[in-house]
mmCIF file of C-alpha atoms in Angstrom:
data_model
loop_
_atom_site.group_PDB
_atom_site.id
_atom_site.type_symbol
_atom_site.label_atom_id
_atom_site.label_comp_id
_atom_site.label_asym_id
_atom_site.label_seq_id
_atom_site.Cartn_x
_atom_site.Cartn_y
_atom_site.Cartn_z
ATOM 1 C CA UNK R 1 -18.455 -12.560 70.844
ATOM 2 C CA UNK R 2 -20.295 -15.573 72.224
ATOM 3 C CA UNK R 3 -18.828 -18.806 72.378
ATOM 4 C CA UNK R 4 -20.566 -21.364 69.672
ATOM 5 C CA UNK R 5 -21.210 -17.904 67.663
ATOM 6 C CA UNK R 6 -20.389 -18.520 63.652
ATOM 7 C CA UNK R 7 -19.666 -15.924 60.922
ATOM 8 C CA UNK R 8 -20.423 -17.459 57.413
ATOM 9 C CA UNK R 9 -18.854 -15.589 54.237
ATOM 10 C CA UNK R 10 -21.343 -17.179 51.634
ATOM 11 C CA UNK R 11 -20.922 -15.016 48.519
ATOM 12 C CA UNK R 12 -22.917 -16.435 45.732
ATOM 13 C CA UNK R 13 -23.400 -13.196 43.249
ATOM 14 C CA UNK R 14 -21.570 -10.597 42.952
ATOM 15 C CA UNK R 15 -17.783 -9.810 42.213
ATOM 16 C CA UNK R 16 -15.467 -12.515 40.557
ATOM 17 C CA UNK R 17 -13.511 -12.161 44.285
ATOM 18 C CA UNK R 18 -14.751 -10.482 47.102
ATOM 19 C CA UNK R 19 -13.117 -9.199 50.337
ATOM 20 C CA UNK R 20 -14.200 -10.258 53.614
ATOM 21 C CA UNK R 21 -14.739 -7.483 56.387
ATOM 22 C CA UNK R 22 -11.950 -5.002 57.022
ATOM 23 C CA UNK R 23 -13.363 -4.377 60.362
ATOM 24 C CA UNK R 24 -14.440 -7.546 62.423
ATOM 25 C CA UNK R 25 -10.808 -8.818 64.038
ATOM 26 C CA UNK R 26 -12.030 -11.775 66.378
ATOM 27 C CA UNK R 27 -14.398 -14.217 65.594
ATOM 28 C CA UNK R 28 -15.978 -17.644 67.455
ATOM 29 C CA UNK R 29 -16.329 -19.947 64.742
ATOM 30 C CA UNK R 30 -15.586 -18.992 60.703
ATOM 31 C CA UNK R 31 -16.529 -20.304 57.809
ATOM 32 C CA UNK R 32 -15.836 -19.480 53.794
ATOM 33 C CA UNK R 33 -18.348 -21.275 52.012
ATOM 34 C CA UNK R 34 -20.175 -20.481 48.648
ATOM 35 C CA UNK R 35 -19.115 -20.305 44.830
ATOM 36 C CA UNK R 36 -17.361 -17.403 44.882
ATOM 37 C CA UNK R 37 -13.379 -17.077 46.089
ATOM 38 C CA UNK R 38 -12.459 -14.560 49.017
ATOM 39 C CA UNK R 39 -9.844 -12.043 49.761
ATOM 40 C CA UNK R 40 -8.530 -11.662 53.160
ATOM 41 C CA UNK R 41 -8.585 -8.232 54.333
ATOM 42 C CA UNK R 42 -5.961 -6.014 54.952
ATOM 43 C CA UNK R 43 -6.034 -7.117 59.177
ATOM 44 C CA UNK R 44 -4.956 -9.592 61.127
ATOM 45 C CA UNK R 45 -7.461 -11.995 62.713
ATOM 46 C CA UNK R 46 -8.320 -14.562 65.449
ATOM 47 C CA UNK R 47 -10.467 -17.689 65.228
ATOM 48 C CA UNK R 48 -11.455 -18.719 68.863
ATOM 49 C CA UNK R 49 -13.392 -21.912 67.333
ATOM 50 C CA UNK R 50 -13.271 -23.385 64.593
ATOM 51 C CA UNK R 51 -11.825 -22.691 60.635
ATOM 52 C CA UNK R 52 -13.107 -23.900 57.867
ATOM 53 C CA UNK R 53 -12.848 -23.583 54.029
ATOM 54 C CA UNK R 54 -15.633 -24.888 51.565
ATOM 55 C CA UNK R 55 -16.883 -24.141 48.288
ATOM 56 C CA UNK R 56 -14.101 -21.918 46.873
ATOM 57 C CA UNK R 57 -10.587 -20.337 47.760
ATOM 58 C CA UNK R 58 -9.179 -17.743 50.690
ATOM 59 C CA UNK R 59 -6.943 -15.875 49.140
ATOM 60 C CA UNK R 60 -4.453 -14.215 51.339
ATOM 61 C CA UNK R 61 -1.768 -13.215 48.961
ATOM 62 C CA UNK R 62 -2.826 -9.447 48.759
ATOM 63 C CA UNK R 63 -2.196 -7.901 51.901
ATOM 64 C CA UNK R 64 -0.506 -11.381 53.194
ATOM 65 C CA UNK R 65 -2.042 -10.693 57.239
ATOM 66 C CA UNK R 66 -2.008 -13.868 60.276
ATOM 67 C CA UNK R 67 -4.590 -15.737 61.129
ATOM 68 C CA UNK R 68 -4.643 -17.091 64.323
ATOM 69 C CA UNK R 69 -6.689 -19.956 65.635
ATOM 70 C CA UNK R 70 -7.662 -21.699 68.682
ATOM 71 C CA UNK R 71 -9.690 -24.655 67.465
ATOM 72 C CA UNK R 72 -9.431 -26.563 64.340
ATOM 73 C CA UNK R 73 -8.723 -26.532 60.619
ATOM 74 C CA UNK R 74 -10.834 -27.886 58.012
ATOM 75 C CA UNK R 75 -10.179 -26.733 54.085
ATOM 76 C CA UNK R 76 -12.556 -28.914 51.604
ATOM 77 C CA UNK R 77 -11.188 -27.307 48.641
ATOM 78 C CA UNK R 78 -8.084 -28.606 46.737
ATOM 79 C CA UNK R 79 -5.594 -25.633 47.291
ATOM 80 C CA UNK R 80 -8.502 -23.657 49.126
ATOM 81 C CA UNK R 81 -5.685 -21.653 50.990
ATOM 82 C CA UNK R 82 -3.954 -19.254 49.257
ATOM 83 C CA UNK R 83 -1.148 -18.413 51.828
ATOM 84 C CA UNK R 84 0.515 -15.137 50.553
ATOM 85 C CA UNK R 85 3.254 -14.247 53.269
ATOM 86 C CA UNK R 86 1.085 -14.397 56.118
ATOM 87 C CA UNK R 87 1.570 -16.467 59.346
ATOM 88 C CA UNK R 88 -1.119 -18.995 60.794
ATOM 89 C CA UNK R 89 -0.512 -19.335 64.385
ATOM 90 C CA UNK R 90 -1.845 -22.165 66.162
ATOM 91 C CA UNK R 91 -2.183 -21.088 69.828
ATOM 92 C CA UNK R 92 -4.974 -23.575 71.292
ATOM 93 C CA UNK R 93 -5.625 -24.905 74.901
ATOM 94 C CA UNK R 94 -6.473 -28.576 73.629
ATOM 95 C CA UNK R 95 -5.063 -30.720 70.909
ATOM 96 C CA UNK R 96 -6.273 -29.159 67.457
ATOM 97 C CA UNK R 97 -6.024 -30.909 64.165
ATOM 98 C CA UNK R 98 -5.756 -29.780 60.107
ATOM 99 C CA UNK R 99 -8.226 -31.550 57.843
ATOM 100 C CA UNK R 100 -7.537 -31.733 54.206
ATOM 101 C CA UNK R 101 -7.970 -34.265 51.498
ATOM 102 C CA UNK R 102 -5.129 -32.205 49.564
ATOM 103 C CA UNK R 103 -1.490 -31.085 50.273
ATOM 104 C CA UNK R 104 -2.776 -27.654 52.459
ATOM 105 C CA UNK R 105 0.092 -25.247 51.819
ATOM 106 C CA UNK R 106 1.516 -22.623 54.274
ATOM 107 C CA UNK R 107 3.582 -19.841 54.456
ATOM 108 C CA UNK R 108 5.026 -19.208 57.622
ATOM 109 C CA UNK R 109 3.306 -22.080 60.575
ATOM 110 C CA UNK R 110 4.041 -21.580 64.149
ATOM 111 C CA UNK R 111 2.518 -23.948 66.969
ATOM 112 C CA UNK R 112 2.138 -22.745 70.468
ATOM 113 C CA UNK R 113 -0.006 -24.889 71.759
ATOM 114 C CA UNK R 114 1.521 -27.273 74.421
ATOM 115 C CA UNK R 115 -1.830 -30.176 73.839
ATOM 116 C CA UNK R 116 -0.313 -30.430 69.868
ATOM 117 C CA UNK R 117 -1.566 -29.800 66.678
ATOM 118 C CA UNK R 118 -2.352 -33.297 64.712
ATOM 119 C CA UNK R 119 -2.466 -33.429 60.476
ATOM 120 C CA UNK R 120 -5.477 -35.560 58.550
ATOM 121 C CA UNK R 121 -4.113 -34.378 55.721
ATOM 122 C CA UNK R 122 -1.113 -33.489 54.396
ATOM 123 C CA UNK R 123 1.032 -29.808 54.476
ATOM 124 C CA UNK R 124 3.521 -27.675 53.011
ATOM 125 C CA UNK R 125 5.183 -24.771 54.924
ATOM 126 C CA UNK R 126 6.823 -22.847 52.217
ATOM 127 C CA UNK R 127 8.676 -20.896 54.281
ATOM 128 C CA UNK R 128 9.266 -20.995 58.180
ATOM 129 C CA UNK R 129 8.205 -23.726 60.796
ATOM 130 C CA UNK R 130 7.940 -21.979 64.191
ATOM 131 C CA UNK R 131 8.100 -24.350 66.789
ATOM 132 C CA UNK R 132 7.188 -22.878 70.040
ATOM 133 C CA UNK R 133 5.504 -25.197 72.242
ATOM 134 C CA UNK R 134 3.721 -28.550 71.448
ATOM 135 C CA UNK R 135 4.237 -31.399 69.021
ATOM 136 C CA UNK R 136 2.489 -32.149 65.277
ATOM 137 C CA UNK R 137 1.617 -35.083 64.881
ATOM 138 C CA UNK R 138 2.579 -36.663 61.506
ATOM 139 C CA UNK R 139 2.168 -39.797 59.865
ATOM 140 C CA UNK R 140 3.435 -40.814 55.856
ATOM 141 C CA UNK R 141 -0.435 -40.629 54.943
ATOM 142 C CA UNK R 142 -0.917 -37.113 56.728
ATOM 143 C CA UNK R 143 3.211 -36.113 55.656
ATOM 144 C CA UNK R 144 4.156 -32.530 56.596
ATOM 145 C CA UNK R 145 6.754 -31.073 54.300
ATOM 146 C CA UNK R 146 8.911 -27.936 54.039
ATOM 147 C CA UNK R 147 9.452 -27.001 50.536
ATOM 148 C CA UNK R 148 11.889 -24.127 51.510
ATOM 149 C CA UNK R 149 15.195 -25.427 50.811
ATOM 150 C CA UNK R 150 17.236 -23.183 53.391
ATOM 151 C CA UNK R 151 18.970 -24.719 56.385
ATOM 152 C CA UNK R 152 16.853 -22.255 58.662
ATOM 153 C CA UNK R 153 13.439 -23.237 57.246
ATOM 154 C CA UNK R 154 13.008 -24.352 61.083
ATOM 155 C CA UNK R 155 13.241 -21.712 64.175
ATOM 156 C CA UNK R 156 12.417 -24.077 67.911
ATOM 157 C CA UNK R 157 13.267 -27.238 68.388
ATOM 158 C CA UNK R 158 13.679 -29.234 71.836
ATOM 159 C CA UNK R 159 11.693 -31.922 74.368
ATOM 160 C CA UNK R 160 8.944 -29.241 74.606
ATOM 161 C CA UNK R 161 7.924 -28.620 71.224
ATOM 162 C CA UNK R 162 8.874 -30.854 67.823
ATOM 163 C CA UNK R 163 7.695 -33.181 64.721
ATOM 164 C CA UNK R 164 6.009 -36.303 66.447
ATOM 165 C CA UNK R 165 6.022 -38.255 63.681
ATOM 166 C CA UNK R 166 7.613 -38.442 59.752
ATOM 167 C CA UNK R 167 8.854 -34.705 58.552
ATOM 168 C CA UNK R 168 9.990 -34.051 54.816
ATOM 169 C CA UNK R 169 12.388 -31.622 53.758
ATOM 170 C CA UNK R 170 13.753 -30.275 50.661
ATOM 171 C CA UNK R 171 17.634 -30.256 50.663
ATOM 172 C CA UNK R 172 20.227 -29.078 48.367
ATOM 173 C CA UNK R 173 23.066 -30.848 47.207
ATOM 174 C CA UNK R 174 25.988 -30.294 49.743
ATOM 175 C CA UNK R 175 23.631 -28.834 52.670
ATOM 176 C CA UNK R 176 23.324 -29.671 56.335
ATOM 177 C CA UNK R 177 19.875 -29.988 57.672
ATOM 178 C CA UNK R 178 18.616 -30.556 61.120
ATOM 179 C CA UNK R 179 15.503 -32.878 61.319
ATOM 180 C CA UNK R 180 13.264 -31.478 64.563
ATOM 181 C CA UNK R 181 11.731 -34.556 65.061
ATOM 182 C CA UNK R 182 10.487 -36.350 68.407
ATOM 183 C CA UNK R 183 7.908 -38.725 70.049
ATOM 184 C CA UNK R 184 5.918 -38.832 72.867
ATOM 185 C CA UNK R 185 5.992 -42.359 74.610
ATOM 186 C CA UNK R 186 4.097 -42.888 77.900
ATOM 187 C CA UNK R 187 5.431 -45.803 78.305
ATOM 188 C CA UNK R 188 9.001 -44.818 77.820
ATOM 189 C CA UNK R 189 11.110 -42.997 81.125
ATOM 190 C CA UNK R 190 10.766 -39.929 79.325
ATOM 191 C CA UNK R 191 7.661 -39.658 77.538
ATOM 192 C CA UNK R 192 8.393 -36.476 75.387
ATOM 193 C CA UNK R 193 12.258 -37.033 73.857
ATOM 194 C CA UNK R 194 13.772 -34.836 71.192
ATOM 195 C CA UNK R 195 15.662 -36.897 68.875
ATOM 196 C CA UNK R 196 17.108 -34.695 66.207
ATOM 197 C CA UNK R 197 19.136 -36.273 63.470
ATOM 198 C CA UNK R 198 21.432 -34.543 61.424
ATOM 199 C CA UNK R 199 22.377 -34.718 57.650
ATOM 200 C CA UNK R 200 25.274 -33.547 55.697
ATOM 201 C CA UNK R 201 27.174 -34.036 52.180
ATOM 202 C CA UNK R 202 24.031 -34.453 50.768
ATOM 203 C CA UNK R 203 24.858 -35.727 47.056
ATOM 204 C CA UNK R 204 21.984 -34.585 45.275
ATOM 205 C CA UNK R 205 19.022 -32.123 45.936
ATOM 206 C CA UNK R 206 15.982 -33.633 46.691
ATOM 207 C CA UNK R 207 13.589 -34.541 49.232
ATOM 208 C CA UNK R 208 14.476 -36.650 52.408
ATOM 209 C CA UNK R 209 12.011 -37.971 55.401
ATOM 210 C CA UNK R 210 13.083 -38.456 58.903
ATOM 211 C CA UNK R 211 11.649 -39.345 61.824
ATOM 212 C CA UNK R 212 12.459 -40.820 65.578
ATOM 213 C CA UNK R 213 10.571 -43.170 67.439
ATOM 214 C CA UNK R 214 11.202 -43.552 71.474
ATOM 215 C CA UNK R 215 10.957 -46.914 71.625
ATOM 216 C CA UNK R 216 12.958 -50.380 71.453
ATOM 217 C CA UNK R 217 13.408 -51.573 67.360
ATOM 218 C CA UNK R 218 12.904 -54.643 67.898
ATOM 219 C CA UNK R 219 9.595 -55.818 66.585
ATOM 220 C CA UNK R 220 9.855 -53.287 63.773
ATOM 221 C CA UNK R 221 13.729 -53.756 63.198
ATOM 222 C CA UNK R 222 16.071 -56.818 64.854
ATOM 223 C CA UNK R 223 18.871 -55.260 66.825
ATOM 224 C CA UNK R 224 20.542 -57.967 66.537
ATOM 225 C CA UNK R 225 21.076 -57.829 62.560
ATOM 226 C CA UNK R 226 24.182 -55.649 63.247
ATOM 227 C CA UNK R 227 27.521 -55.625 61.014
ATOM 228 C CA UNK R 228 30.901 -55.475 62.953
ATOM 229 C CA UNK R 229 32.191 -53.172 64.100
ATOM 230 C CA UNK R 230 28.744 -52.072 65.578
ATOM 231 C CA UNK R 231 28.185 -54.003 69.237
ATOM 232 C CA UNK R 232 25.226 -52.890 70.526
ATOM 233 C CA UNK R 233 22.121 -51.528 69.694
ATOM 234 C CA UNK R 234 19.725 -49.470 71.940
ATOM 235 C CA UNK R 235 16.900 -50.536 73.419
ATOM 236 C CA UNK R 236 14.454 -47.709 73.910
ATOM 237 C CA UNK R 237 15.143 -45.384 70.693
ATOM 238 C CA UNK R 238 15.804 -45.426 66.760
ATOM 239 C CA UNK R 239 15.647 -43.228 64.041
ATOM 240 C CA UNK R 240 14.301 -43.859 59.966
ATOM 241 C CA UNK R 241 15.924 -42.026 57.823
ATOM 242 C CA UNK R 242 14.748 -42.403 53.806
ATOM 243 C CA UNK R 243 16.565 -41.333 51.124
ATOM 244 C CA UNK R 244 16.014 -39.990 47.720
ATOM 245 C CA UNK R 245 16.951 -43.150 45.368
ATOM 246 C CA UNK R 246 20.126 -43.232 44.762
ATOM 247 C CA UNK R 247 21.171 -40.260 46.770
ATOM 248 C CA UNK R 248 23.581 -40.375 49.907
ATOM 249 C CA UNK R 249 24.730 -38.256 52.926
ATOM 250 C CA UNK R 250 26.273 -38.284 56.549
ATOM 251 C CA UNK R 251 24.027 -38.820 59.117
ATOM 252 C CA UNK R 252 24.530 -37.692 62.785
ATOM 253 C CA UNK R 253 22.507 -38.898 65.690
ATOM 254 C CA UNK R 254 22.119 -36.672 68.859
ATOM 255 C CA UNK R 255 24.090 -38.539 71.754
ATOM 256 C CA UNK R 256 23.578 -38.190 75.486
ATOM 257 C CA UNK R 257 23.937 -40.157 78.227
#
């Protein structure tokens, strides 16, 4: 239990896929390295340091159990997670980030952790996006995605805790969604702003991006290449929204003061 402390499951004889300990609960730092794949256990756990994935697969799709962590995220392996139905709860003090050079896949992702979690890397949540407290931090090269095509794929949303950054969803022809996306701005009169943009009628199903920026357009986009009857365009906020080729919907802003 000391801080700096690392448990290493190595594994380089032995069964074709061998379980990690049933007993230990809460580790410092762990590590799966080594030839041979790895079962999680049948209990939940907690990382206080670090997480990281080399060599071969963690398979958690037997007894599908949370994994909590307080530091970072590093999987070397190209689809080294095997997510079953568990949860991975990201619950740091400082900002923590998710290192891949693949798409890392998750089942159920919840961050509360108000410092942020931050991809290098790119992720799937193939089921539910908790969004609790703190922002990820997304960019096209490091693109999160939810590959669950139901309108409540996301539970949270709001100034405290959203998307900073582009966030991919799979929608079906017809459906609503509701992008949770933000940005943090410290130059802007409110740094952290919630900006979530609605679609609807979607004509086809497919994948759409969306993200808001809390900032002025110009620079990236004129406001004053504007059609009639459009008069004015704001000055400290837009939204990108990009569509499947070919494809079409509604899209609703949200509107305050």
């Amino acid at each position: 239990d000391l801080t700096g402390s690392t448990v290493e499951y190595y594994g380089s004889t032995g069964p074709v896929l061998s379980s990690i300990s049933p007993i230990i609960k809460t580790y410092q730092n762990l590590e799966f390295t080594g030839p041979i794949s790895k079962y999680m256990s049948s209990v939940n756990i907690l990382v206080k340091g670090n997480f990281l994935i080399t060599g071969s697969q963690l398979i958690n799709s037997v007894y599908n159990k949370n994994i909590t962590l307080w530091g970072n995220w590093t999987d070397n392996v190209s689809s080294g997670f095997v997510p079953g139905k568990g949860t991975v709860l990201f619950e740091g003090t400082s900002n923590q980030t998710i290192t891949t050079p693949n798409p890392e896949h998750f089942y159920n992702f919840r961050i509360n952790n108000a410092a942020g979690v931050t991809l290098s890397g790119s992720a799937e949540i193939s089921k539910m996006l908790y969004l609790s407290s703190g922002r990820i931090n997304t960019t096209d090269a490091n693109l999160l995605t939810l590959t669950n095509s139901a309108t409540t794929a996301v539970s949270g949303g709001s100034d405290a805790s959203f998307v900073d950054g582009p966030l991919s969803k799979q929608i079906l022809a017809g459906q609503t969604f509701s992008f949770p996306v933000g940005n943090y701005n410290a130059a802007a009169a409110k740094p952290a702003r919630y900006g979530v943009v609605k679609l609807t009628g979607v004509s086809a199903t497919n994948y759409w991006k969306a993200r808001y920026v809390n900032a002025s357009p110009d620079g990236s986009y004129s406001r004053a290449n504007r059609l009639s009857p459009i008069t004015s365009v704001s000055d400290n906020e837009y939204w990108v929204v990009t569509r499947p080729a070919g494809n079409t919907a509604n899209v609703t802003l949200r509107w305050d003061a």
